[in-house]
């Protein structure tokens, strides 16, 4: 797909929305950093200008047992007047706008819990007060199945059997040449998937894409939840991935995209359905199960997509960030230091008195 600058005011509706947008920017910049030059993001290939780069991406995957929705937010580190994003997707994929609230709420839900522990180890103050753990005929070979506009996104859905012809079509239609992606493209076409080309172009002459892009949402039918990341095998740098998976039960990764660098489970447990952008949970309750995974993948290690399956059991898990309060130990250390000081002063006096008394007694 193609990222572009949001229309003026598109993301500024309320002070709360603005605050949430700032948090999303911080999360994507700090937690989903894709070092430049970024030629791919976690679930697609980004085509941007030489002076601007996609600096972060955060994603949520929701699966109700038969249909999956992927919501993602990307941010730019500099203004650009033309950005493109190309992503593979199954046939019949629906395209819409997502919610920044969902990304923020799920991130907050998956944070480690903090435990405070008092450390009575004697120590002197100031040593460490707090510690934390934690080709020419391409038109015949490529079919344009649909062309639609969703918010600021212009989306073209392409199908075909020849990735080379599809790449030529992209170039002929104004997209930069990404011949390096022919191999991964062909893998998806062989699976019967489509290639989505999204263009975000400014609505005004002086408008550019800078900061957070509007959330994009993709939904499609599937009996096996999947997160397409294979295009990142062509990235120039490591990819940081953090993925929130929402379902009725705990979801395990059934196939790692990079077996040598598996994503780590960061959180697993029940959260409010509203945090996932749902009115009710999949079982009719007000809760859903959130499984959050994260890690860093080197491009050469990525050989497939992530797929997910229901875990054998629902096992809540939350990381613990232990904050150790050393002040009790500092107080104890100070008490010991004072006691030793007093002993150093009083001890010689006591000894002197004792010796003097003994001498007097011996002289009688």
C-alpha positions as YAML, in Angstrom:
chain: A
units: angstrom
residues:
- id: 1
  name: UNK
  ca: [0.00, 0.00, 0.00]
- id: 2
  name: UNK
  ca: [1.03, 3.59, -0.13]
- id: 3
  name: UNK
  ca: [1.20, 5.93, 2.82]
- id: 4
  name: UNK
  ca: [0.35, 9.61, 2.31]
- id: 5
  name: UNK
  ca: [-0.36, 12.67, 4.30]
- id: 6
  name: UNK
  ca: [-3.67, 12.77, 6.05]
- id: 7
  name: UNK
  ca: [-6.14, 15.47, 5.07]
- id: 8
  name: UNK
  ca: [-6.05, 18.52, 7.30]
- id: 9
  name: UNK
  ca: [-7.98, 17.84, 10.47]
- id: 10
  name: UNK
  ca: [-8.46, 14.18, 9.71]
- id: 11
  name: UNK
  ca: [-6.74, 13.15, 12.90]
- id: 12
  name: UNK
  ca: [-7.56, 16.17, 15.05]
- id: 13
  name: UNK
  ca: [-11.07, 15.73, 16.32]
- id: 14
  name: UNK
  ca: [-10.80, 16.00, 20.08]
- id: 15
  name: UNK
  ca: [-8.06, 16.73, 22.63]
- id: 16
  name: UNK
  ca: [-8.26, 13.07, 23.66]
- id: 17
  name: UNK
  ca: [-7.70, 11.92, 20.09]
- id: 18
  name: UNK
  ca: [-4.72, 14.26, 19.82]
- id: 19
  name: UNK
  ca: [-3.19, 12.88, 22.98]
- id: 20
  name: UNK
  ca: [-3.72, 9.32, 21.77]
- id: 21
  name: UNK
  ca: [-2.11, 10.21, 18.44]
- id: 22
  name: UNK
  ca: [0.94, 11.57, 20.24]
- id: 23
  name: UNK
  ca: [1.18, 8.32, 22.19]
- id: 24
  name: UNK
  ca: [0.91, 6.27, 18.99]
- id: 25
  name: UNK
  ca: [3.73, 8.34, 17.50]
- id: 26
  name: UNK
  ca: [5.84, 7.69, 20.55]
- id: 27
  name: UNK
  ca: [5.09, 3.98, 20.53]
- id: 28
  name: UNK
  ca: [5.80, 3.54, 16.85]
- id: 29
  name: UNK
  ca: [8.94, 5.62, 17.00]
- id: 30
  name: UNK
  ca: [10.37, 4.05, 20.12]
- id: 31
  name: UNK
  ca: [9.07, 0.49, 20.05]
- id: 32
  name: UNK
  ca: [8.68, -0.22, 16.33]
- id: 33
  name: UNK
  ca: [11.73, 1.55, 15.03]
- id: 34
  name: UNK
  ca: [12.76, 0.48, 11.56]
- id: 35
  name: UNK
  ca: [16.23, 1.96, 11.06]
- id: 36
  name: UNK
  ca: [16.79, 3.76, 7.80]
- id: 37
  name: UNK
  ca: [16.93, 3.16, 4.95]
- id: 38
  name: UNK
  ca: [13.54, 1.48, 5.32]
- id: 39
  name: UNK
  ca: [12.67, -0.48, 2.20]
- id: 40
  name: UNK
  ca: [10.08, -2.62, 3.95]
- id: 41
  name: UNK
  ca: [7.88, -2.50, 6.98]
- id: 42
  name: UNK
  ca: [6.63, -5.38, 9.05]
- id: 43
  name: UNK
  ca: [3.74, -6.37, 6.76]
- id: 44
  name: UNK
  ca: [4.50, -4.70, 3.43]
- id: 45
  name: UNK
  ca: [6.97, -2.89, 1.21]
- id: 46
  name: UNK
  ca: [7.18, 0.85, 1.70]
- id: 47
  name: UNK
  ca: [8.14, 3.07, -1.20]
- id: 48
  name: UNK
  ca: [8.98, 6.56, -0.05]
- id: 49
  name: UNK
  ca: [11.14, 9.45, -1.17]
- id: 50
  name: UNK
  ca: [14.87, 9.69, -0.55]
- id: 51
  name: UNK
  ca: [14.30, 12.38, 2.09]
- id: 52
  name: UNK
  ca: [11.60, 10.63, 4.10]
- id: 53
  name: UNK
  ca: [11.32, 7.25, 5.72]
- id: 54
  name: UNK
  ca: [8.78, 5.20, 7.58]
- id: 55
  name: UNK
  ca: [10.14, 5.19, 11.13]
- id: 56
  name: UNK
  ca: [7.61, 3.05, 12.93]
- id: 57
  name: UNK
  ca: [4.73, 0.63, 12.62]
- id: 58
  name: UNK
  ca: [2.43, -0.93, 15.13]
- id: 59
  name: UNK
  ca: [-0.19, -3.61, 14.32]
- id: 60
  name: UNK
  ca: [-3.14, -5.47, 15.82]
- id: 61
  name: UNK
  ca: [-4.66, -8.67, 14.47]
- id: 62
  name: UNK
  ca: [-8.24, -9.61, 15.43]
- id: 63
  name: UNK
  ca: [-9.69, -13.05, 14.54]
- id: 64
  name: UNK
  ca: [-13.23, -14.20, 15.32]
- id: 65
  name: UNK
  ca: [-12.66, -17.78, 14.17]
- id: 66
  name: UNK
  ca: [-13.39, -17.20, 10.47]
- id: 67
  name: UNK
  ca: [-12.49, -13.60, 9.64]
- id: 68
  name: UNK
  ca: [-9.34, -11.66, 10.40]
- id: 69
  name: UNK
  ca: [-8.78, -7.91, 10.65]
- id: 70
  name: UNK
  ca: [-5.33, -6.31, 10.65]
- id: 71
  name: UNK
  ca: [-5.08, -2.71, 11.85]
- id: 72
  name: UNK
  ca: [-1.79, -0.86, 11.48]
- id: 73
  name: UNK
  ca: [-0.41, 2.62, 12.09]
- id: 74
  name: UNK
  ca: [2.76, 3.94, 10.43]
- id: 75
  name: UNK
  ca: [4.66, 7.16, 11.01]
- id: 76
  name: UNK
  ca: [7.02, 9.21, 8.84]
- id: 77
  name: UNK
  ca: [10.16, 11.02, 9.99]
- id: 78
  name: UNK
  ca: [10.01, 13.81, 7.39]
- id: 79
  name: UNK
  ca: [7.59, 15.45, 5.01]
- id: 80
  name: UNK
  ca: [6.93, 13.64, 1.72]
- id: 81
  name: UNK
  ca: [4.59, 14.61, -1.10]
- id: 82
  name: UNK
  ca: [4.18, 11.12, -2.55]
- id: 83
  name: UNK
  ca: [4.38, 7.84, -0.66]
- id: 84
  name: UNK
  ca: [3.46, 4.30, -1.65]
- id: 85
  name: UNK
  ca: [2.94, 1.11, 0.27]
- id: 86
  name: UNK
  ca: [2.56, -2.29, -1.37]
- id: 87
  name: UNK
  ca: [1.15, -5.18, 0.61]
- id: 88
  name: UNK
  ca: [0.01, -8.73, -0.13]
- id: 89
  name: UNK
  ca: [-3.48, -9.76, 0.95]
- id: 90
  name: UNK
  ca: [-5.86, -12.69, 0.33]
- id: 91
  name: UNK
  ca: [-8.54, -12.40, -2.35]
- id: 92
  name: UNK
  ca: [-11.64, -10.59, -1.15]
- id: 93
  name: UNK
  ca: [-9.84, -8.38, 1.35]
- id: 94
  name: UNK
  ca: [-11.91, -5.49, 2.65]
- id: 95
  name: UNK
  ca: [-10.15, -2.16, 3.18]
- id: 96
  name: UNK
  ca: [-11.06, 0.53, 5.65]
- id: 97
  name: UNK
  ca: [-9.79, 2.98, 8.23]
- id: 98
  name: UNK
  ca: [-8.76, 1.72, 11.64]
- id: 99
  name: UNK
  ca: [-8.65, 3.32, 15.07]
- id: 100
  name: UNK
  ca: [-5.64, 4.69, 16.91]
- id: 101
  name: UNK
  ca: [-7.52, 4.03, 20.14]
- id: 102
  name: UNK
  ca: [-7.30, 0.28, 19.54]
- id: 103
  name: UNK
  ca: [-3.52, 0.36, 19.12]
- id: 104
  name: UNK
  ca: [-3.03, 2.49, 22.22]
- id: 105
  name: UNK
  ca: [-5.39, 0.49, 24.44]
- id: 106
  name: UNK
  ca: [-3.93, -2.88, 23.48]
- id: 107
  name: UNK
  ca: [-0.43, -1.57, 24.04]
- id: 108
  name: UNK
  ca: [-1.37, -0.39, 27.50]
- id: 109
  name: UNK
  ca: [-3.06, -3.71, 28.29]
- id: 110
  name: UNK
  ca: [0.12, -5.63, 27.45]
- id: 111
  name: UNK
  ca: [2.49, -3.57, 29.57]
- id: 112
  name: UNK
  ca: [4.38, -5.35, 32.34]
- id: 113
  name: UNK
  ca: [2.97, -5.07, 35.82]
- id: 114
  name: UNK
  ca: [5.17, -3.39, 38.36]
- id: 115
  name: UNK
  ca: [6.09, -5.06, 41.63]
- id: 116
  name: UNK
  ca: [7.80, -3.11, 44.40]
- id: 117
  name: UNK
  ca: [10.29, -5.03, 46.53]
- id: 118
  name: UNK
  ca: [12.08, -3.69, 49.61]
- id: 119
  name: UNK
  ca: [15.77, -4.54, 49.77]
- id: 120
  name: UNK
  ca: [17.18, -4.74, 53.31]
- id: 121
  name: UNK
  ca: [20.74, -5.36, 52.16]
- id: 122
  name: UNK
  ca: [22.85, -2.84, 54.07]
- id: 123
  name: UNK
  ca: [24.22, -0.16, 51.73]
- id: 124
  name: UNK
  ca: [25.27, 3.45, 51.83]
- id: 125
  name: UNK
  ca: [22.96, 6.12, 50.39]
- id: 126
  name: UNK
  ca: [23.58, 7.22, 46.80]
- id: 127
  name: UNK
  ca: [25.06, 3.94, 45.56]
- id: 128
  name: UNK
  ca: [21.92, 2.82, 43.69]
- id: 129
  name: UNK
  ca: [18.56, 3.97, 45.00]
- id: 130
  name: UNK
  ca: [16.29, 2.21, 42.47]
- id: 131
  name: UNK
  ca: [16.86, -0.71, 40.16]
- id: 132
  name: UNK
  ca: [14.57, -2.12, 37.54]
- id: 133
  name: UNK
  ca: [14.42, -5.67, 36.16]
- id: 134
  name: UNK
  ca: [13.06, -6.09, 33.53]
- id: 135
  name: UNK
  ca: [7.25, -6.56, -19.54]
- id: 136
  name: UNK
  ca: [5.31, -4.97, -22.59]
- id: 137
  name: UNK
  ca: [2.51, -7.48, -22.24]
- id: 138
  name: UNK
  ca: [2.14, -6.77, -18.57]
- id: 139
  name: UNK
  ca: [-1.33, -5.26, -18.95]
- id: 140
  name: UNK
  ca: [-2.60, -8.67, -20.14]
- id: 141
  name: UNK
  ca: [-0.85, -10.53, -17.33]
- id: 142
  name: UNK
  ca: [-2.06, -8.24, -14.55]
- id: 143
  name: UNK
  ca: [-5.69, -7.66, -13.65]
- id: 144
  name: UNK
  ca: [-6.96, -4.64, -11.76]
- id: 145
  name: UNK
  ca: [-9.69, -6.19, -9.67]
- id: 146
  name: UNK
  ca: [-10.76, -2.99, -7.94]
- id: 147
  name: UNK
  ca: [-9.82, 0.60, -7.29]
- id: 148
  name: UNK
  ca: [-11.23, 2.38, -4.29]
- id: 149
  name: UNK
  ca: [-10.63, 5.35, -2.02]
- id: 150
  name: UNK
  ca: [-10.77, 4.95, 1.74]
- id: 151
  name: UNK
  ca: [-10.16, 8.18, 3.58]
- id: 152
  name: UNK
  ca: [-6.83, 9.49, 2.25]
- id: 153
  name: UNK
  ca: [-5.85, 6.07, 0.82]
- id: 154
  name: UNK
  ca: [-6.26, 5.27, -2.90]
- id: 155
  name: UNK
  ca: [-6.13, 1.47, -3.09]
- id: 156
  name: UNK
  ca: [-5.70, -0.68, -6.21]
- id: 157
  name: UNK
  ca: [-6.11, -4.45, -5.89]
- id: 158
  name: UNK
  ca: [-3.98, -6.38, -8.42]
- id: 159
  name: UNK
  ca: [-4.02, -10.06, -9.35]
- id: 160
  name: UNK
  ca: [-2.10, -12.25, -11.77]
- id: 161
  name: UNK
  ca: [0.27, -15.17, -12.09]
- id: 162
  name: UNK
  ca: [3.50, -13.38, -13.04]
- id: 163
  name: UNK
  ca: [5.21, -11.25, -10.41]
- id: 164
  name: UNK
  ca: [7.55, -9.80, -13.02]
- id: 165
  name: UNK
  ca: [4.61, -8.53, -15.07]
- id: 166
  name: UNK
  ca: [3.02, -7.14, -11.92]
- id: 167
  name: UNK
  ca: [6.20, -5.27, -11.05]
- id: 168
  name: UNK
  ca: [6.28, -3.84, -14.59]
- id: 169
  name: UNK
  ca: [2.66, -2.73, -14.18]
- id: 170
  name: UNK
  ca: [3.57, -0.88, -11.01]
- id: 171
  name: UNK
  ca: [6.44, 0.94, -12.74]
- id: 172
  name: UNK
  ca: [4.23, 1.77, -15.76]
- id: 173
  name: UNK
  ca: [1.68, 3.27, -13.41]
- id: 174
  name: UNK
  ca: [4.05, 5.57, -11.58]
- id: 175
  name: UNK
  ca: [5.44, 3.41, -8.80]
- id: 176
  name: UNK
  ca: [9.19, 3.16, -8.22]
- id: 177
  name: UNK
  ca: [10.88, 0.02, -9.52]
- id: 178
  name: UNK
  ca: [10.95, -2.70, -6.86]
- id: 179
  name: UNK
  ca: [12.28, -5.59, -8.93]
- id: 180
  name: UNK
  ca: [13.92, -6.89, -5.77]
- id: 181
  name: UNK
  ca: [10.46, -7.93, -4.56]
- id: 182
  name: UNK
  ca: [9.62, -10.17, -7.52]
- id: 183
  name: UNK
  ca: [10.50, -13.32, -5.58]
- id: 184
  name: UNK
  ca: [8.29, -12.63, -2.54]
- id: 185
  name: UNK
  ca: [5.52, -11.28, -4.82]
- id: 186
  name: UNK
  ca: [5.54, -14.54, -6.76]
- id: 187
  name: UNK
  ca: [5.21, -16.57, -3.56]
- id: 188
  name: UNK
  ca: [2.03, -14.70, -2.65]
- id: 189
  name: UNK
  ca: [0.58, -14.90, -6.20]
- id: 190
  name: UNK
  ca: [1.19, -18.66, -6.18]
- id: 191
  name: UNK
  ca: [-0.95, -18.83, -3.02]
- id: 192
  name: UNK
  ca: [-3.80, -17.04, -4.82]
- id: 193
  name: UNK
  ca: [-3.22, -13.80, -2.91]
- id: 194
  name: UNK
  ca: [-3.55, -10.29, -4.32]
- id: 195
  name: UNK
  ca: [-1.16, -7.35, -4.24]
- id: 196
  name: UNK
  ca: [-2.56, -4.11, -2.84]
- id: 197
  name: UNK
  ca: [-1.00, -0.88, -4.07]
- id: 198
  name: UNK
  ca: [-2.00, 2.12, -2.00]
- id: 199
  name: UNK
  ca: [-1.16, 5.70, -2.83]
- id: 200
  name: UNK
  ca: [-1.51, 8.54, -0.40]
- id: 201
  name: UNK
  ca: [-1.20, 11.84, -2.21]
- id: 202
  name: UNK
  ca: [-1.64, 15.31, -0.73]
- id: 203
  name: UNK
  ca: [-5.05, 16.92, -1.10]
- id: 204
  name: UNK
  ca: [-3.50, 20.39, -1.27]
- id: 205
  name: UNK
  ca: [-0.46, 21.80, -3.07]
- id: 206
  name: UNK
  ca: [1.43, 22.55, 0.14]
- id: 207
  name: UNK
  ca: [0.42, 19.39, 1.99]
- id: 208
  name: UNK
  ca: [2.89, 16.58, 2.77]
- id: 209
  name: UNK
  ca: [3.00, 13.43, 4.81]
- id: 210
  name: UNK
  ca: [4.69, 14.02, 8.10]
- id: 211
  name: UNK
  ca: [4.13, 12.21, 11.38]
- id: 212
  name: UNK
  ca: [1.51, 9.54, 11.88]
- id: 213
  name: UNK
  ca: [-0.46, 8.23, 8.93]
- id: 214
  name: UNK
  ca: [-4.12, 7.36, 9.43]
- id: 215
  name: UNK
  ca: [-4.67, 3.77, 10.63]
- id: 216
  name: UNK
  ca: [-5.29, 1.28, 7.80]
- id: 217
  name: UNK
  ca: [-7.53, -1.73, 8.34]
- id: 218
  name: UNK
  ca: [-7.62, -4.90, 6.22]
- id: 219
  name: UNK
  ca: [-10.10, -7.74, 6.76]
- id: 220
  name: UNK
  ca: [-10.45, -11.11, 5.06]
- id: 221
  name: UNK
  ca: [-11.83, -14.61, 5.61]
- id: 222
  name: UNK
  ca: [-9.39, -17.20, 6.91]
- id: 223
  name: UNK
  ca: [-9.42, -20.29, 9.10]
- id: 224
  name: UNK
  ca: [-5.79, -19.69, 10.04]
- id: 225
  name: UNK
  ca: [-4.80, -16.22, 11.26]
- id: 226
  name: UNK
  ca: [-1.79, -14.92, 9.36]
- id: 227
  name: UNK
  ca: [0.45, -11.87, 9.52]
- id: 228
  name: UNK
  ca: [2.17, -11.29, 6.13]
- id: 229
  name: UNK
  ca: [5.75, -10.27, 6.71]
- id: 230
  name: UNK
  ca: [7.68, -12.10, 4.00]
- id: 231
  name: UNK
  ca: [8.37, -8.90, 2.03]
- id: 232
  name: UNK
  ca: [10.54, -7.78, 4.92]
- id: 233
  name: UNK
  ca: [13.09, -10.39, 3.84]
- id: 234
  name: UNK
  ca: [14.15, -7.71, 1.33]
- id: 235
  name: UNK
  ca: [14.53, -4.97, 3.93]
- id: 236
  name: UNK
  ca: [17.88, -3.22, 4.33]
- id: 237
  name: UNK
  ca: [17.83, -3.31, 8.11]
- id: 238
  name: UNK
  ca: [16.42, -5.31, 11.01]
- id: 239
  name: UNK
  ca: [12.67, -5.16, 11.57]
- id: 240
  name: UNK
  ca: [11.20, -4.62, 15.03]
- id: 241
  name: UNK
  ca: [7.87, -6.38, 15.28]
- id: 242
  name: UNK
  ca: [5.22, -6.02, 17.97]
- id: 243
  name: UNK
  ca: [1.92, -7.70, 17.22]
- id: 244
  name: UNK
  ca: [-1.27, -7.79, 19.28]
- id: 245
  name: UNK
  ca: [-3.42, -10.85, 18.49]
- id: 246
  name: UNK
  ca: [-7.06, -10.65, 19.66]
- id: 247
  name: UNK
  ca: [-9.25, -13.75, 19.69]
- id: 248
  name: UNK
  ca: [-11.63, -15.70, 21.90]
- id: 249
  name: UNK
  ca: [-8.74, -17.67, 23.40]
- id: 250
  name: UNK
  ca: [-4.98, -17.52, 23.71]
- id: 251
  name: UNK
  ca: [-3.23, -17.75, 20.35]
- id: 252
  name: UNK
  ca: [0.17, -19.39, 19.87]
- id: 253
  name: UNK
  ca: [2.47, -18.76, 16.91]
- id: 254
  name: UNK
  ca: [2.06, -21.93, 14.85]
- id: 255
  name: UNK
  ca: [4.67, -20.88, 12.26]
- id: 256
  name: UNK
  ca: [7.44, -18.42, 12.92]
- id: 257
  name: UNK
  ca: [8.40, -16.16, 10.01]
- id: 258
  name: UNK
  ca: [12.01, -16.38, 11.16]
- id: 259
  name: UNK
  ca: [12.54, -19.68, 13.04]
- id: 260
  name: UNK
  ca: [16.05, -18.65, 14.06]
- id: 261
  name: UNK
  ca: [14.68, -15.44, 15.61]
- id: 262
  name: UNK
  ca: [11.29, -16.36, 17.07]
- id: 263
  name: UNK
  ca: [9.01, -13.67, 18.41]
- id: 264
  name: UNK
  ca: [8.63, -13.69, 22.18]
- id: 265
  name: UNK
  ca: [5.35, -13.81, 24.07]
- id: 266
  name: UNK
  ca: [5.03, -10.51, 25.92]
- id: 267
  name: UNK
  ca: [1.49, -10.79, 27.29]
- id: 268
  name: UNK
  ca: [-1.42, -13.21, 27.39]
- id: 269
  name: UNK
  ca: [-4.69, -12.59, 29.17]
- id: 270
  name: UNK
  ca: [-8.25, -11.30, 29.10]
- id: 271
  name: UNK
  ca: [-8.84, -7.62, 28.33]
- id: 272
  name: UNK
  ca: [-11.88, -5.48, 27.68]
- id: 273
  name: UNK
  ca: [-13.50, -6.06, 24.28]
- id: 274
  name: UNK
  ca: [-13.79, -2.30, 23.85]
- id: 275
  name: UNK
  ca: [-9.98, -2.05, 24.00]
- id: 276
  name: UNK
  ca: [-9.92, -4.15, 20.82]
- id: 277
  name: UNK
  ca: [-12.52, -1.92, 19.17]
- id: 278
  name: UNK
  ca: [-15.31, -4.46, 19.68]
- id: 279
  name: UNK
  ca: [-18.74, -3.96, 21.25]
- id: 280
  name: UNK
  ca: [-18.72, -7.45, 22.77]
- id: 281
  name: UNK
  ca: [-16.36, -10.39, 23.02]
- id: 282
  name: UNK
  ca: [-16.61, -13.37, 20.69]
- id: 283
  name: UNK
  ca: [-18.37, -15.40, 23.39]
- id: 284
  name: UNK
  ca: [-20.92, -12.71, 24.14]
- id: 285
  name: UNK
  ca: [-19.08, -11.42, 27.18]
- id: 286
  name: UNK
  ca: [-17.38, -8.05, 27.51]
- id: 287
  name: UNK
  ca: [-13.88, -9.53, 27.24]
- id: 288
  name: UNK
  ca: [-11.50, -10.97, 24.64]
- id: 289
  name: UNK
  ca: [-8.15, -12.73, 24.90]
- id: 290
  name: UNK
  ca: [-5.07, -10.71, 23.98]
- id: 291
  name: UNK
  ca: [-1.78, -12.40, 23.04]
- id: 292
  name: UNK
  ca: [1.03, -9.95, 22.35]
- id: 293
  name: UNK
  ca: [4.30, -10.93, 20.66]
- id: 294
  name: UNK
  ca: [7.41, -8.92, 19.93]
- id: 295
  name: UNK
  ca: [11.02, -9.14, 18.80]
- id: 296
  name: UNK
  ca: [13.60, -8.07, 16.27]
- id: 297
  name: UNK
  ca: [13.97, -9.91, 12.94]
- id: 298
  name: UNK
  ca: [16.93, -9.63, 10.61]
- id: 299
  name: UNK
  ca: [15.86, -9.63, 6.93]
- id: 300
  name: UNK
  ca: [17.98, -12.68, 6.07]
- id: 301
  name: UNK
  ca: [16.18, -14.73, 8.71]
- id: 302
  name: UNK
  ca: [12.65, -14.08, 7.37]
- id: 303
  name: UNK
  ca: [11.47, -16.97, 5.20]
- id: 304
  name: UNK
  ca: [7.70, -17.05, 5.73]
- id: 305
  name: UNK
  ca: [4.70, -15.33, 7.32]
- id: 306
  name: UNK
  ca: [3.63, -15.60, 10.93]
- id: 307
  name: UNK
  ca: [0.62, -17.86, 11.44]
- id: 308
  name: UNK
  ca: [-1.33, -18.48, 14.63]
- id: 309
  name: UNK
  ca: [-3.39, -21.25, 16.19]
- id: 310
  name: UNK
  ca: [-5.37, -21.62, 19.39]
- id: 311
  name: UNK
  ca: [-3.22, -22.61, 22.32]
- id: 312
  name: UNK
  ca: [-3.80, -25.90, 24.13]
- id: 313
  name: UNK
  ca: [-5.01, -23.88, 27.11]
- id: 314
  name: UNK
  ca: [-5.52, -20.30, 28.16]
- id: 315
  name: UNK
  ca: [-2.54, -19.46, 30.34]
- id: 316
  name: UNK
  ca: [-2.41, -15.85, 31.55]
- id: 317
  name: UNK
  ca: [1.05, -14.32, 31.39]
- id: 318
  name: UNK
  ca: [2.32, -10.85, 32.14]
- id: 319
  name: UNK
  ca: [5.87, -9.66, 32.37]
- id: 320
  name: UNK
  ca: [6.93, -8.26, 35.69]
- id: 321
  name: UNK
  ca: [8.96, -5.10, 36.02]
- id: 322
  name: UNK
  ca: [10.47, -5.33, 39.49]
- id: 323
  name: UNK
  ca: [11.32, -2.05, 41.16]
- id: 324
  name: UNK
  ca: [13.64, -2.60, 44.12]
- id: 325
  name: UNK
  ca: [13.43, -0.05, 46.90]
- id: 326
  name: UNK
  ca: [16.87, 0.06, 48.52]
- id: 327
  name: UNK
  ca: [15.97, 2.71, 51.10]
- id: 328
  name: UNK
  ca: [15.46, 0.16, 53.92]
- id: 329
  name: UNK
  ca: [18.94, -1.17, 53.29]
- id: 330
  name: UNK
  ca: [20.27, 2.37, 53.20]
- id: 331
  name: UNK
  ca: [18.67, 3.11, 56.56]
- id: 332
  name: UNK
  ca: [20.06, -0.13, 57.96]
- id: 333
  name: UNK
  ca: [23.47, 0.67, 56.50]
- id: 334
  name: UNK
  ca: [23.36, 4.12, 58.07]
- id: 335
  name: UNK
  ca: [22.43, 2.60, 61.43]
- id: 336
  name: UNK
  ca: [25.31, 0.15, 61.21]
- id: 337
  name: UNK
  ca: [27.68, 2.95, 60.20]
- id: 338
  name: UNK
  ca: [26.58, 5.07, 63.18]
- id: 339
  name: UNK
  ca: [26.93, 2.08, 65.50]
- id: 340
  name: UNK
  ca: [30.43, 1.40, 64.22]
- id: 341
  name: UNK
  ca: [31.30, 5.06, 64.64]
- id: 342
  name: UNK
  ca: [30.05, 5.10, 68.18]
- id: 343
  name: UNK
  ca: [31.95, 1.90, 68.90]
- id: 344
  name: UNK
  ca: [35.11, 3.47, 67.50]
- id: 345
  name: UNK
  ca: [34.71, 6.46, 69.81]
- id: 346
  name: UNK
  ca: [33.28, 4.86, 72.94]
- id: 347
  name: UNK
  ca: [35.25, 1.61, 72.75]
- id: 348
  name: UNK
  ca: [38.67, 3.12, 73.56]
- id: 349
  name: UNK
  ca: [37.15, 5.14, 76.41]
- id: 350
  name: UNK
  ca: [35.58, 2.05, 77.94]
- id: 351
  name: UNK
  ca: [38.85, 0.17, 77.60]
- id: 352
  name: UNK
  ca: [40.82, 3.03, 79.14]
- id: 353
  name: UNK
  ca: [38.45, 3.23, 82.09]
- id: 354
  name: UNK
  ca: [38.60, -0.50, 82.61]
- id: 355
  name: UNK
  ca: [42.40, -0.51, 82.54]
- id: 356
  name: UNK
  ca: [42.60, 2.45, 84.93]
- id: 357
  name: UNK
  ca: [40.20, 0.80, 87.34]
- id: 358
  name: UNK
  ca: [42.16, -2.41, 87.28]
- id: 359
  name: UNK
  ca: [45.43, -0.60, 87.97]
- id: 360
  name: UNK
  ca: [43.94, 1.23, 90.90]
- id: 361
  name: UNK
  ca: [42.67, -1.99, 92.31]
- id: 362
  name: UNK
  ca: [46.07, -3.64, 91.94]
- id: 363
  name: UNK
  ca: [47.85, -0.76, 93.70]
- id: 364
  name: UNK
  ca: [45.88, -1.05, 96.90]
...
